[in-house]
Coordinates of C-alpha atoms and ligand atoms in Angstrom, one line a residue:
X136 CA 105.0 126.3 105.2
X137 CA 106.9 123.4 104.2
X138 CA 106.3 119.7 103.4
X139 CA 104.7 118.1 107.0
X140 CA 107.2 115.1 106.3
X141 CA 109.2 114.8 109.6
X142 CA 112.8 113.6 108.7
X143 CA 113.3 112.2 112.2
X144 CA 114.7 109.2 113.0
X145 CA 112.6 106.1 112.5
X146 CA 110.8 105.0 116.0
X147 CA 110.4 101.6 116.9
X148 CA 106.7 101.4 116.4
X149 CA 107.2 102.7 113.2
X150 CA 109.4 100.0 112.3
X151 CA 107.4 97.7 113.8
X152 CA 104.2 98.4 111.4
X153 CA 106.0 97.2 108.8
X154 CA 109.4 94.9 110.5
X155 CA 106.9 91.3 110.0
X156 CA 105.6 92.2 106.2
X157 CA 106.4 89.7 103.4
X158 CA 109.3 91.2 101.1
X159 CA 107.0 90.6 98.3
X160 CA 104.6 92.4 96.2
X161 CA 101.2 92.0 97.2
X162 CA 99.8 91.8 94.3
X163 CA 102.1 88.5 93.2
X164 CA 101.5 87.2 96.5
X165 CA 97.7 87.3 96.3
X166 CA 97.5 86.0 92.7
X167 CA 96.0 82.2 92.7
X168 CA 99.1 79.8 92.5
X169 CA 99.6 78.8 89.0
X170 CA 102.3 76.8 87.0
X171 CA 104.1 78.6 84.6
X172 CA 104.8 78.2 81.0
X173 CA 107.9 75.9 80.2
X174 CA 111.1 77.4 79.1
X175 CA 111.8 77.5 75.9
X176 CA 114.3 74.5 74.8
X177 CA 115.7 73.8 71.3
X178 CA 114.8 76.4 68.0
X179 CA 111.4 77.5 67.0
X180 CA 110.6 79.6 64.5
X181 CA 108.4 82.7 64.3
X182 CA 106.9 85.7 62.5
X183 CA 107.2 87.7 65.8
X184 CA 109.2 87.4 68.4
X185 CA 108.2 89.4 71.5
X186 CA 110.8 89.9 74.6
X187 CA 109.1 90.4 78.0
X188 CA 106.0 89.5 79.3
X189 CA 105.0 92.6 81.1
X190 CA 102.6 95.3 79.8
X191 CA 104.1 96.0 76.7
X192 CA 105.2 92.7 76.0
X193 CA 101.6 91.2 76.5
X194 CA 99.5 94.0 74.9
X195 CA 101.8 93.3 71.7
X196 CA 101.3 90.2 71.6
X197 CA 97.6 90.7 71.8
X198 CA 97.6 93.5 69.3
X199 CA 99.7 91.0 66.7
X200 CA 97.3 89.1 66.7
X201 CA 93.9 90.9 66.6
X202 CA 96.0 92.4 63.4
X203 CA 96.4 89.0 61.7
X204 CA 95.4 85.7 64.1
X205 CA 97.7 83.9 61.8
X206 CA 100.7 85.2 62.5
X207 CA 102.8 82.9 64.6
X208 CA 103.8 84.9 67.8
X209 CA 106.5 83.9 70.6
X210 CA 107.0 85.6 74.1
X211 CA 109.9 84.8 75.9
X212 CA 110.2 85.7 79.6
X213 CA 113.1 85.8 81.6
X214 CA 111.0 85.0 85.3
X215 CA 107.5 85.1 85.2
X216 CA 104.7 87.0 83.7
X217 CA 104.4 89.8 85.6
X218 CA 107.3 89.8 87.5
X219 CA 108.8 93.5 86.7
X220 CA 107.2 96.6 87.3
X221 CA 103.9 95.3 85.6
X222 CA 103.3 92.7 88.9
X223 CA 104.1 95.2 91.1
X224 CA 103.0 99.0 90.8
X225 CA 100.6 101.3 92.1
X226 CA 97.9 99.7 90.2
X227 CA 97.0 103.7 89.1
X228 CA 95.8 103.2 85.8
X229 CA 95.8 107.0 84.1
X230 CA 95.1 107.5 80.1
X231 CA 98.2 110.3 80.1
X232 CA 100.5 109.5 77.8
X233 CA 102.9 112.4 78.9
X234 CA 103.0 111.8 82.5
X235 CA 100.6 114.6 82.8
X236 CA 99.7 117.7 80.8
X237 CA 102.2 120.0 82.1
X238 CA 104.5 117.8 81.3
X239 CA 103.1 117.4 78.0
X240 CA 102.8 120.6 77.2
X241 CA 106.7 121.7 78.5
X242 CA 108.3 119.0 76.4
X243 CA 105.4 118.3 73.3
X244 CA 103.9 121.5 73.4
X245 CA 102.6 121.7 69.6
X246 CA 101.5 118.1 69.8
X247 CA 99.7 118.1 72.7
X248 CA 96.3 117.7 71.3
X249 CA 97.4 115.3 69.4
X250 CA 98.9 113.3 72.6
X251 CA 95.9 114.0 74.3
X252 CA 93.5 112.5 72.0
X253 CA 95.2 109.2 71.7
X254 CA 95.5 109.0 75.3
X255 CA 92.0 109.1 75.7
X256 CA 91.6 106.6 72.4
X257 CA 93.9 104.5 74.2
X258 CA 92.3 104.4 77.9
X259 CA 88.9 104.1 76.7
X260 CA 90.4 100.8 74.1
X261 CA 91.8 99.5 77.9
X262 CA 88.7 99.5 79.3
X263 CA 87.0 98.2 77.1
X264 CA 89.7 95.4 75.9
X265 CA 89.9 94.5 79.9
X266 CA 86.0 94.1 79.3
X267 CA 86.1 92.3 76.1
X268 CA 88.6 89.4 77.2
X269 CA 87.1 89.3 80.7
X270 CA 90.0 90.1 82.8
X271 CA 88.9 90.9 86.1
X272 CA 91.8 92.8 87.7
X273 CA 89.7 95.1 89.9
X274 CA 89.1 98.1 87.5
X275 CA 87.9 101.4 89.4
X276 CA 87.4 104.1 87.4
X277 CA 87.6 106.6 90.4
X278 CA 89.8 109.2 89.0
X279 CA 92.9 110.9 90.4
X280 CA 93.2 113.0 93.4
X281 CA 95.8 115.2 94.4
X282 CA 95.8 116.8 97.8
X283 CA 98.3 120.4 98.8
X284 CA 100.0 119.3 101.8
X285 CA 102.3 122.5 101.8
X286 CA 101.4 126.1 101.5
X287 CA 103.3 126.2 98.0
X288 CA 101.1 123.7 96.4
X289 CA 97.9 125.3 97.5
X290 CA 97.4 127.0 94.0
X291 CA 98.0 124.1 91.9
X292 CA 94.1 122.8 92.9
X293 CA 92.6 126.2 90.8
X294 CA 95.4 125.7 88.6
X295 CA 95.1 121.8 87.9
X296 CA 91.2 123.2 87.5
X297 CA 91.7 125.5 84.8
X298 CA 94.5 123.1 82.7
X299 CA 92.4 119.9 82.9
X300 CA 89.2 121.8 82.5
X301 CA 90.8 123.4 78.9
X302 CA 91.6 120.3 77.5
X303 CA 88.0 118.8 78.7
X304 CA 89.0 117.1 82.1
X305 CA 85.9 116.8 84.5
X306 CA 87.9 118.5 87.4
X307 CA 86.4 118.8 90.9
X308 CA 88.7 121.3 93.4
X309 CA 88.5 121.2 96.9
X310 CA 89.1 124.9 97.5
X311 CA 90.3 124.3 101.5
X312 CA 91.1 121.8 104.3
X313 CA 87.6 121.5 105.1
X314 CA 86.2 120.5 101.8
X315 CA 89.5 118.5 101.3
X316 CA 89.1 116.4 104.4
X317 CA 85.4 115.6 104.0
X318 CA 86.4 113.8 100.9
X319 CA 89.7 112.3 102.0
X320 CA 90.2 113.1 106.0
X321 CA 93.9 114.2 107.0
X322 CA 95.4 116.7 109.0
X323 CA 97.8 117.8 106.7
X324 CA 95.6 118.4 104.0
X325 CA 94.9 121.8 102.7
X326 CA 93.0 121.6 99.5
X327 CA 93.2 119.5 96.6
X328 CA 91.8 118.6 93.1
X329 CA 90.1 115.6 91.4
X330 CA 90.7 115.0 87.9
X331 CA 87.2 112.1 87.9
X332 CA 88.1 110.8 84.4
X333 CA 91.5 110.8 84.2
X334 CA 91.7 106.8 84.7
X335 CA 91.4 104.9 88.1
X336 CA 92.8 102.0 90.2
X337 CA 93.6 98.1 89.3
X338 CA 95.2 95.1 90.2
X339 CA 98.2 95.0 88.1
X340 CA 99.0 91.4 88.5
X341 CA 95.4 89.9 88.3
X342 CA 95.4 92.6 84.7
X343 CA 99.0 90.8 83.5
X344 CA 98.0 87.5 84.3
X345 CA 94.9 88.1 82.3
X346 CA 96.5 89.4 79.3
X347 CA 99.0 86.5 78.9
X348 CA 95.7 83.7 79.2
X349 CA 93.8 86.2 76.6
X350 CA 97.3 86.1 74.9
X351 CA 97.3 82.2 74.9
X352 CA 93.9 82.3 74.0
X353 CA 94.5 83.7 71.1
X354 CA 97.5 81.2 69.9
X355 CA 100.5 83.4 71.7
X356 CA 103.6 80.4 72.8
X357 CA 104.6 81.9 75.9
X358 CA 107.7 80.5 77.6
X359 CA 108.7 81.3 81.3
X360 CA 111.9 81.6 82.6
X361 CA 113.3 82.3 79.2
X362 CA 115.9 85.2 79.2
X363 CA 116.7 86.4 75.9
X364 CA 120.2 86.7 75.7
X365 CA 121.5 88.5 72.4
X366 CA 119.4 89.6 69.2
X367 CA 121.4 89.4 66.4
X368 CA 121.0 88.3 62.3
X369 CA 120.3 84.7 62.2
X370 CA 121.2 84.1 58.2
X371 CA 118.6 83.1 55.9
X372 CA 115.1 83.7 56.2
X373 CA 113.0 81.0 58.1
X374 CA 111.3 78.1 56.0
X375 CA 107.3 78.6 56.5
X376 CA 106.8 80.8 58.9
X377 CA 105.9 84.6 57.4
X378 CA 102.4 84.1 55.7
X379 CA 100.8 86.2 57.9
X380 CA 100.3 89.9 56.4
X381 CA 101.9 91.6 59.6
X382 CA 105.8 90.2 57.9
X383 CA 104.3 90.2 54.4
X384 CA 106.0 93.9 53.9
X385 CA 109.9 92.8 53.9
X386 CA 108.9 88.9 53.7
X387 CA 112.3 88.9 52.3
X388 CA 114.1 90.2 55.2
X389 CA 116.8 87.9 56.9
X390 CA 115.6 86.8 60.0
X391 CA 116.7 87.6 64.1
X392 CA 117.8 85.2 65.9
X393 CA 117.3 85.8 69.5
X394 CA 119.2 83.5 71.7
X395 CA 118.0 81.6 75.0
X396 CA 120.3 79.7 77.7
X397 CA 118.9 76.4 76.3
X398 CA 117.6 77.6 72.3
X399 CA 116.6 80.4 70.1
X400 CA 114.0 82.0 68.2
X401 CA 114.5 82.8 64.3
X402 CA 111.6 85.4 63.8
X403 CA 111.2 88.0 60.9
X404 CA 110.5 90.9 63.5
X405 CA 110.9 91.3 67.4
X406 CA 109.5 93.7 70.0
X407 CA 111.4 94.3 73.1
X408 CA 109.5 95.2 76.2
X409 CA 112.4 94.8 78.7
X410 CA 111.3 98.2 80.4
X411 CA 113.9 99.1 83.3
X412 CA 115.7 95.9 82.8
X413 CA 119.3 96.1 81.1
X414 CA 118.7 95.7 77.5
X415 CA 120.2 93.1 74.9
X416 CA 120.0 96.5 73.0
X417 CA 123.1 98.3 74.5
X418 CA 121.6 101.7 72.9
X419 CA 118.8 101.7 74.8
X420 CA 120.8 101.9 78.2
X421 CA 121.9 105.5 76.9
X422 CA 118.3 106.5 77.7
X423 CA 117.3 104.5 80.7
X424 CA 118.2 104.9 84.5
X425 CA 116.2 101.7 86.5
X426 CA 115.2 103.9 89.8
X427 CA 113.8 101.9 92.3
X428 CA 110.7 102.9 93.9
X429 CA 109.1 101.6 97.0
X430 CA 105.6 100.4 98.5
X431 CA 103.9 98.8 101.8
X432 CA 100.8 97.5 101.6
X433 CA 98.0 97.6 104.9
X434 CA 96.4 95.2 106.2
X435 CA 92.7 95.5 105.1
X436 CA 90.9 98.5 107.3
X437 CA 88.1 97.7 109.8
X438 CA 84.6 99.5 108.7
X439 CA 85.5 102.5 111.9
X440 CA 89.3 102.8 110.6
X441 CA 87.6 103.0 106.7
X442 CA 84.6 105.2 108.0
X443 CA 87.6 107.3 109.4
X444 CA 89.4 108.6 106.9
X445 CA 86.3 108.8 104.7
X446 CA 87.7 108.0 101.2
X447 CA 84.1 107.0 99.5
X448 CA 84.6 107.8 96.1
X449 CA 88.2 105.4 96.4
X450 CA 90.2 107.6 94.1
X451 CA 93.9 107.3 93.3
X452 CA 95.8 110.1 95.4
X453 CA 99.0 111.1 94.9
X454 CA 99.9 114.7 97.1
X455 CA 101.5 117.2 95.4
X456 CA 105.4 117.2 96.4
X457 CA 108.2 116.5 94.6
X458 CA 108.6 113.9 96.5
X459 CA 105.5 112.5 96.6
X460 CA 103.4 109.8 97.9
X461 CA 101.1 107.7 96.1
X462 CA 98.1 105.6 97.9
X463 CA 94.9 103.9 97.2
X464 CA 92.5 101.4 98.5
X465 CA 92.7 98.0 97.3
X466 CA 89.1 95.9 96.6
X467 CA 89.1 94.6 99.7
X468 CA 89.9 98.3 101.6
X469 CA 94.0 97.9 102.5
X470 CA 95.9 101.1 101.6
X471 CA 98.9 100.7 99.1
X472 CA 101.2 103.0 100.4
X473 CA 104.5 103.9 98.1
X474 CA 106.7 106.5 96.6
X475 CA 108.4 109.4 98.2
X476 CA 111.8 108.0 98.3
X477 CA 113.2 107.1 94.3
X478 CA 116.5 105.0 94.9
X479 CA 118.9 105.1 91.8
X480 CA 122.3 103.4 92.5
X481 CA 125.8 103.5 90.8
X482 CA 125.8 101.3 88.0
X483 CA 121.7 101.1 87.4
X484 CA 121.9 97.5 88.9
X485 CA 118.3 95.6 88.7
X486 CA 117.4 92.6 90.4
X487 CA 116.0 90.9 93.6
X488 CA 118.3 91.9 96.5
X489 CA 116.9 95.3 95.7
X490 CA 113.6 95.1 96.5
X491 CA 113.8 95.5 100.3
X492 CA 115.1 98.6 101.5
X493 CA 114.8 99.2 104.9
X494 CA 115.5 103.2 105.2
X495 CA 112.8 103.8 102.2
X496 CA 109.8 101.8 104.2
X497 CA 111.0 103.2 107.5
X498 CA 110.5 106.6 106.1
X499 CA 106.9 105.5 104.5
X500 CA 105.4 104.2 107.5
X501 CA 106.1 107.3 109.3
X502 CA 104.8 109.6 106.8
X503 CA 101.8 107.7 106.6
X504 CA 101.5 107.9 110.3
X505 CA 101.7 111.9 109.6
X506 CA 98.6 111.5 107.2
X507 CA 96.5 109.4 108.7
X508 CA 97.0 109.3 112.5
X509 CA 93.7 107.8 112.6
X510 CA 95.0 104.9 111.5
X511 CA 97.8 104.5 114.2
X512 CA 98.1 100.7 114.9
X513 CA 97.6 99.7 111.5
X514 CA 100.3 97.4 110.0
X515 CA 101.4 96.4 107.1
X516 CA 101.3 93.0 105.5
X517 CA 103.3 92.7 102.5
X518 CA 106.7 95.1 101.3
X519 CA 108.5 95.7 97.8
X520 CA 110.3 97.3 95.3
X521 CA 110.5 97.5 91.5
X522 CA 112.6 99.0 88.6
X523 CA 110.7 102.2 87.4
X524 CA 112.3 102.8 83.4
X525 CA 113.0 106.7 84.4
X526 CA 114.2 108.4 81.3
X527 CA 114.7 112.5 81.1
X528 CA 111.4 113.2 79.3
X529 CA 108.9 111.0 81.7
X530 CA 107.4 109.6 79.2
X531 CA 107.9 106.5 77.0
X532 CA 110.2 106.7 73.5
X533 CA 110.3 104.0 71.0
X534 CA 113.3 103.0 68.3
X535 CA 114.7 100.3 66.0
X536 CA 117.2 98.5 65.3
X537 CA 118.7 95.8 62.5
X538 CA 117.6 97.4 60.0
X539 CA 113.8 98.0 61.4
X540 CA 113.4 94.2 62.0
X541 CA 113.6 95.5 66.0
X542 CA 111.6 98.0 67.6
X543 CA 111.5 98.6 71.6
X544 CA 108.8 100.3 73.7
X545 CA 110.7 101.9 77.1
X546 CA 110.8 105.0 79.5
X547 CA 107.8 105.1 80.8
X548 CA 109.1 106.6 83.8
X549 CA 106.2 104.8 86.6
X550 CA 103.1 106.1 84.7
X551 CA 103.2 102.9 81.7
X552 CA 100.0 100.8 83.7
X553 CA 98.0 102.4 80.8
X554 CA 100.2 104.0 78.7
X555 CA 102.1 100.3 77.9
X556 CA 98.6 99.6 75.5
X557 CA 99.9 102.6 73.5
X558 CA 103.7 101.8 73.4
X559 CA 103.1 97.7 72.4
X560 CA 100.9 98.9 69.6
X561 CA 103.4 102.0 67.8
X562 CA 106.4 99.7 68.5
X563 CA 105.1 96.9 66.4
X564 CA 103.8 99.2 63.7
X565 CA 107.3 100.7 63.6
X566 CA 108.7 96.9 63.1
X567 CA 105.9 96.2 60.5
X568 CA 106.3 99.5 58.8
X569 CA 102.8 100.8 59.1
X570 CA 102.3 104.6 58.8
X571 CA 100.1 106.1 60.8
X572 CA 99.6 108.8 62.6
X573 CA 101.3 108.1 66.1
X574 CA 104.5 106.7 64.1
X575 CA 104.8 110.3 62.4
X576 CA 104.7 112.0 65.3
X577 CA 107.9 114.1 66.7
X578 CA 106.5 112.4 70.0
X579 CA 107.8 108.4 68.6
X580 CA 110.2 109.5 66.4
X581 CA 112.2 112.1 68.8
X582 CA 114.6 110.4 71.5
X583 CA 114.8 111.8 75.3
X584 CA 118.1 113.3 76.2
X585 CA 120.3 111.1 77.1
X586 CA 121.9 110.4 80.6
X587 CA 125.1 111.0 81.2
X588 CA 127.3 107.8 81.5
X589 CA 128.8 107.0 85.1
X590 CA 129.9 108.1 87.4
X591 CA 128.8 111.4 86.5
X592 CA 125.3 109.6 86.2
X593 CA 124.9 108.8 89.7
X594 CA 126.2 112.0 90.4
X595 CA 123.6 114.4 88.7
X596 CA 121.0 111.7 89.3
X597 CA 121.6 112.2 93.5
X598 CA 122.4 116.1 92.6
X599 CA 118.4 116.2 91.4
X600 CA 117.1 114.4 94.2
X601 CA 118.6 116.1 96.5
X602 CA 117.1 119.6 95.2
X603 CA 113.8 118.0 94.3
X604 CA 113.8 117.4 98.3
X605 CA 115.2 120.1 99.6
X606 CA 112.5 122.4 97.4
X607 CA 109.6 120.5 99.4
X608 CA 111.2 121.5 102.3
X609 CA 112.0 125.1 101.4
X610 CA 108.4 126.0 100.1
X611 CA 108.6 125.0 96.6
X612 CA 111.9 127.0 95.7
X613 CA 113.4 125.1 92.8
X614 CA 116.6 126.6 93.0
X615 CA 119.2 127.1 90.5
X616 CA 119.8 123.0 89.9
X617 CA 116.5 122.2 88.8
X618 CA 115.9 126.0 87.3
X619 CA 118.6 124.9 85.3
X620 CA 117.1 121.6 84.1
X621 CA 113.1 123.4 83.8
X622 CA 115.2 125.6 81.5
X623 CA 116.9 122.7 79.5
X624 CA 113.3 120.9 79.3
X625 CA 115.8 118.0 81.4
X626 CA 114.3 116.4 84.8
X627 CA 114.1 113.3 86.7
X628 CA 110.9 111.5 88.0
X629 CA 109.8 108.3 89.4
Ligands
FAD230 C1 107.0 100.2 92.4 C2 106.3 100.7 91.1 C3 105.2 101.4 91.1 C4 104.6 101.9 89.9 N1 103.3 102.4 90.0 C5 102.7 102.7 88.8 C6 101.4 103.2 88.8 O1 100.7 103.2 89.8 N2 100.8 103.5 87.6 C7 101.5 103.4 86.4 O2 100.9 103.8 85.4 N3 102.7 103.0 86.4 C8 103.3 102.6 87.5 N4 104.6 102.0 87.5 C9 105.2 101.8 86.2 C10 104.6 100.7 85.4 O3 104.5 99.5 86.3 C11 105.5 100.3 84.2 O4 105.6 101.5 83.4 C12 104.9 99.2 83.4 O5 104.5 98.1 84.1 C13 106.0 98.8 82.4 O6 105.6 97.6 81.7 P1 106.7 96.9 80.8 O7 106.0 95.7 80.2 O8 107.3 97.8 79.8 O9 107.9 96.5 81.8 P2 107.9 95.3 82.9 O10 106.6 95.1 83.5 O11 109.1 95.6 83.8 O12 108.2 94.0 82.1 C14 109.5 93.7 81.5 C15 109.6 92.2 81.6 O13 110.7 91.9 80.8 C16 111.4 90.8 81.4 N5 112.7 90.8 80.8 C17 113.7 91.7 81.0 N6 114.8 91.4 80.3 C18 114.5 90.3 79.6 C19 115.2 89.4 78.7 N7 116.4 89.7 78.3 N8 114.6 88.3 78.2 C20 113.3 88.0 78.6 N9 112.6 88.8 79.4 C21 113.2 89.9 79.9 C22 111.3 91.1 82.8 O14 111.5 89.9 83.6 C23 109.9 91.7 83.0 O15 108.9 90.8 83.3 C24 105.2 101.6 88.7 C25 106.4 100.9 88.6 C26 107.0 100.5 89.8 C27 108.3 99.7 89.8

């Protein structure tokens, strides 16, 4: 039995669910109003210079200066904080830092445990950082849940069982669709399993918004609407500034100048946390392909539309396709609705005119019609896109660059809501030189395979989407495409 996914055209009440929604992510648009930092104007001087205030931007900053609170940090923002995929995700916050353990395990095999263990270091230092500074963003720590929807995905509950239960997961399965649907109640589920401590759910904007006030908090000069535009040797090393033990290494280093539309910043070291957006490190494009990715989000349920579905124990699901959809309840009960669809366009082009796209929420509000009929008459309030940073091992990879004076933090391929903690904190030990045991790994120092260059990356991009759907709908067959790529340890996720 294949995927229950309908492929028909989209009705007019379908498009109607969704047709009055604001093309903007919810979470953004819920967030108090708030005046953001001023650009930065003229030259400043710095021992770190950080670029992008999402996730990994923030959580570097914040980890620069827990290491030494005297070293003089600057984050420079091309919009606002929060405005890439950090604003507007899922808001599934899961410890793996290798998109999963089978993942893990196909592409890391012999460092798995390793990988493991500071994934769980890392997601129990979230929690209790997001405790420690106060952020209230709406932390759940529900777990993850993923239902079969198609006969071919049935074993994967035992299976998901067995894996997560070797490596000390507290796995519940939900061996049929009765025990399935008393948990979560649709139609189209068959069984399903419930990884309870593999993370949870948040609200990514209320979490970024309270990272960058812990940030400036801690002495962090944040400026808005500051792209950086080129990184490049700025000449003599700055007066002053490099007294803080995080630079004391290569004190002696020439600086980086990192250039703004109205100034610059001359800093000893920079992190770059630019994520799916194009790089002022040309390498890193090699590695990168910014697929968009797509969500609605409800209205908030009634009590009888809530009580109908069930859903108590509020868990992150994500069903089991290839082309999957992930949902969740929101603190005050709507359902965020995205995925299935992963949109990658000729040229990797990023910004705004792509966040609506009509034929992606057309197709969502239909499936979720096919998973909770219950729920028919529901609409949707708010509708968006972002940039997932998809690179061909799914999870993120790290380098450096002028001499080790840059280091970057990118790929993490739409699971980086936790994982971003760990990438700020290896790439600015790789720009400050410390050793430990994360920078030796095989995992940091190894680079994904690159994508092809266009247009034969479009090309094998749309090839791999189009198998990846036509398996759902042929029972799980992979096929010879992807059989090839499982075979090369190659694939392509959102
Ligand atoms: C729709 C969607 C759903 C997702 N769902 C989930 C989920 O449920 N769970 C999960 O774990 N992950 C999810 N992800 C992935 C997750 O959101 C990202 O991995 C994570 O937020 C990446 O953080 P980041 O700081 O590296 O990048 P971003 O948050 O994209 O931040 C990069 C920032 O850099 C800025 N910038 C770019 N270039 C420059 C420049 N030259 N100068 C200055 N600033 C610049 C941008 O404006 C942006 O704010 C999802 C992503 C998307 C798009």
């Amino acid at each position: 039995m294949p995927a229950p996914w309908p492929l028909t055209p989209i009705t007019a009440e379908e498009r109607a669910a969704y047709a009055d929604a604001e093309p903007r992510p919810y979470w953004l648009a819920a967030l108090p109003a708030r005046e953001p930092s001023p650009p930065l104007r003229g030259e400043v001087e710095a021992d770190l210079c950080i670029v992008g205030g999402g996730f990994t931007g923030l959580w570097a900053a914040l980890h620069a200066k827990a290491d030494d609170p005297g070293r003089e940090v600057v984050l420079l923002e091309a919009e606002t904080i929060g405005f890439g995929a950090s604003g507007r995700n899922g808001g599934f916050a899961i410890g793996s830092l290798t998109h999963g353990l089978e993942n893990g395990i196909a592409r890391f095999g012999k460092e798995i445990e390793l990988l493991e263990r500071l994934g769980r270091e890392n997601l129990a230092g979230y929690v209790a950082d997001i405790e420690r500074l106060g952020i209230d963003c709406d932390l759940e720590l529900t777990g993850e849940l993923t239902p079969s929807v198609a006969a071919y995905q049935d074993d994967w509950a035992a299976e998901t069982a067995e894996l997560y239960g070797r490596f000390g997961y507290d796995v519940e399965v939900f061996p049929d669709a009765a025990a399935m649907r008393a948990e979560v109640d649709s139609p189209i589920y068959r069984s399903g399993a419930w990884v309870k401590d593999a993370g949870g759910v948040l609200d990514p904007a209320k979490l970024a918004i309270g990272l960058a006030d812990a940030a400036r908090r801690a002495g962090v000069h944040i400026y808005e609407g500051t792209p950086a535009l080129s990184i490049g040797d700025a000449g003599a090393p700055p007066r002053g500034a490099g007294a803080g033990a995080g630079s004391g290494r290569h004190a002696a280093d020439p600086p980086v100048a990192v250039r703004t539309p109205a100034g610059a910043v001359i800093a000893r070291r920079v992190v770059l946390g630019t994520s799916a957006y194009p790089s002022p490190l040309r390498s890193i494009r090699h590695y990168v392909a910014p697929v968009y990715d797509y969500a609605l989000m409800s209205e908030p349920l009634t009590s009888e539309q809530k009580r109908s579905i069930g859903w108590e124990r509020r868990q992150g699901i994500g069903d089991g396709g290839n082309q999957f959809h992930y949902y969740r309840l929101s603190a005050d009960d709507r359902i965020l609705w995205g995925g299935f669809d992963a949109v990658y366009r000729r040229g990797g082009p990023v910004g705004p005119e792509l966040d609506d796209h009509d034929a992606t929420f057309g197709r969502l509000a239909q499936n979720f019609r096919v998973t909770f009929p219950q729920l028919e008459g529901v609409r949707f309030t708010h509708r968006w896109g972002g940039a997932i940073d998809t690179c061909s091992r799914f999870s993120v990879f790290f380098g450096t660059a002028l001499g080790g004076r840059v280091a970057y933090a990118a790929g993490y391929t739409g699971l980086g809501v936790v994982s971003t903690r760990f990438g700020a904190r290896v790439a600015l030990d790789l720009v400050d030189g410390r050793d430990t045991e994360a920078t030796r790994s095989r995992y940091v120092r190894r680079k994904p395979v690159p994508f092809p260059p266009e247009p034969l990356r479009s090309a094998v991009i749309q090839l791999t989407r189009n198998r990846m759907a036509a398996a759902d709908r042929r029972d799980g067959k992979r096929g010879m495409w992807l059989g090839l790529l499982d075979r090369l340890g190659l694939g392509f996720d959102s």
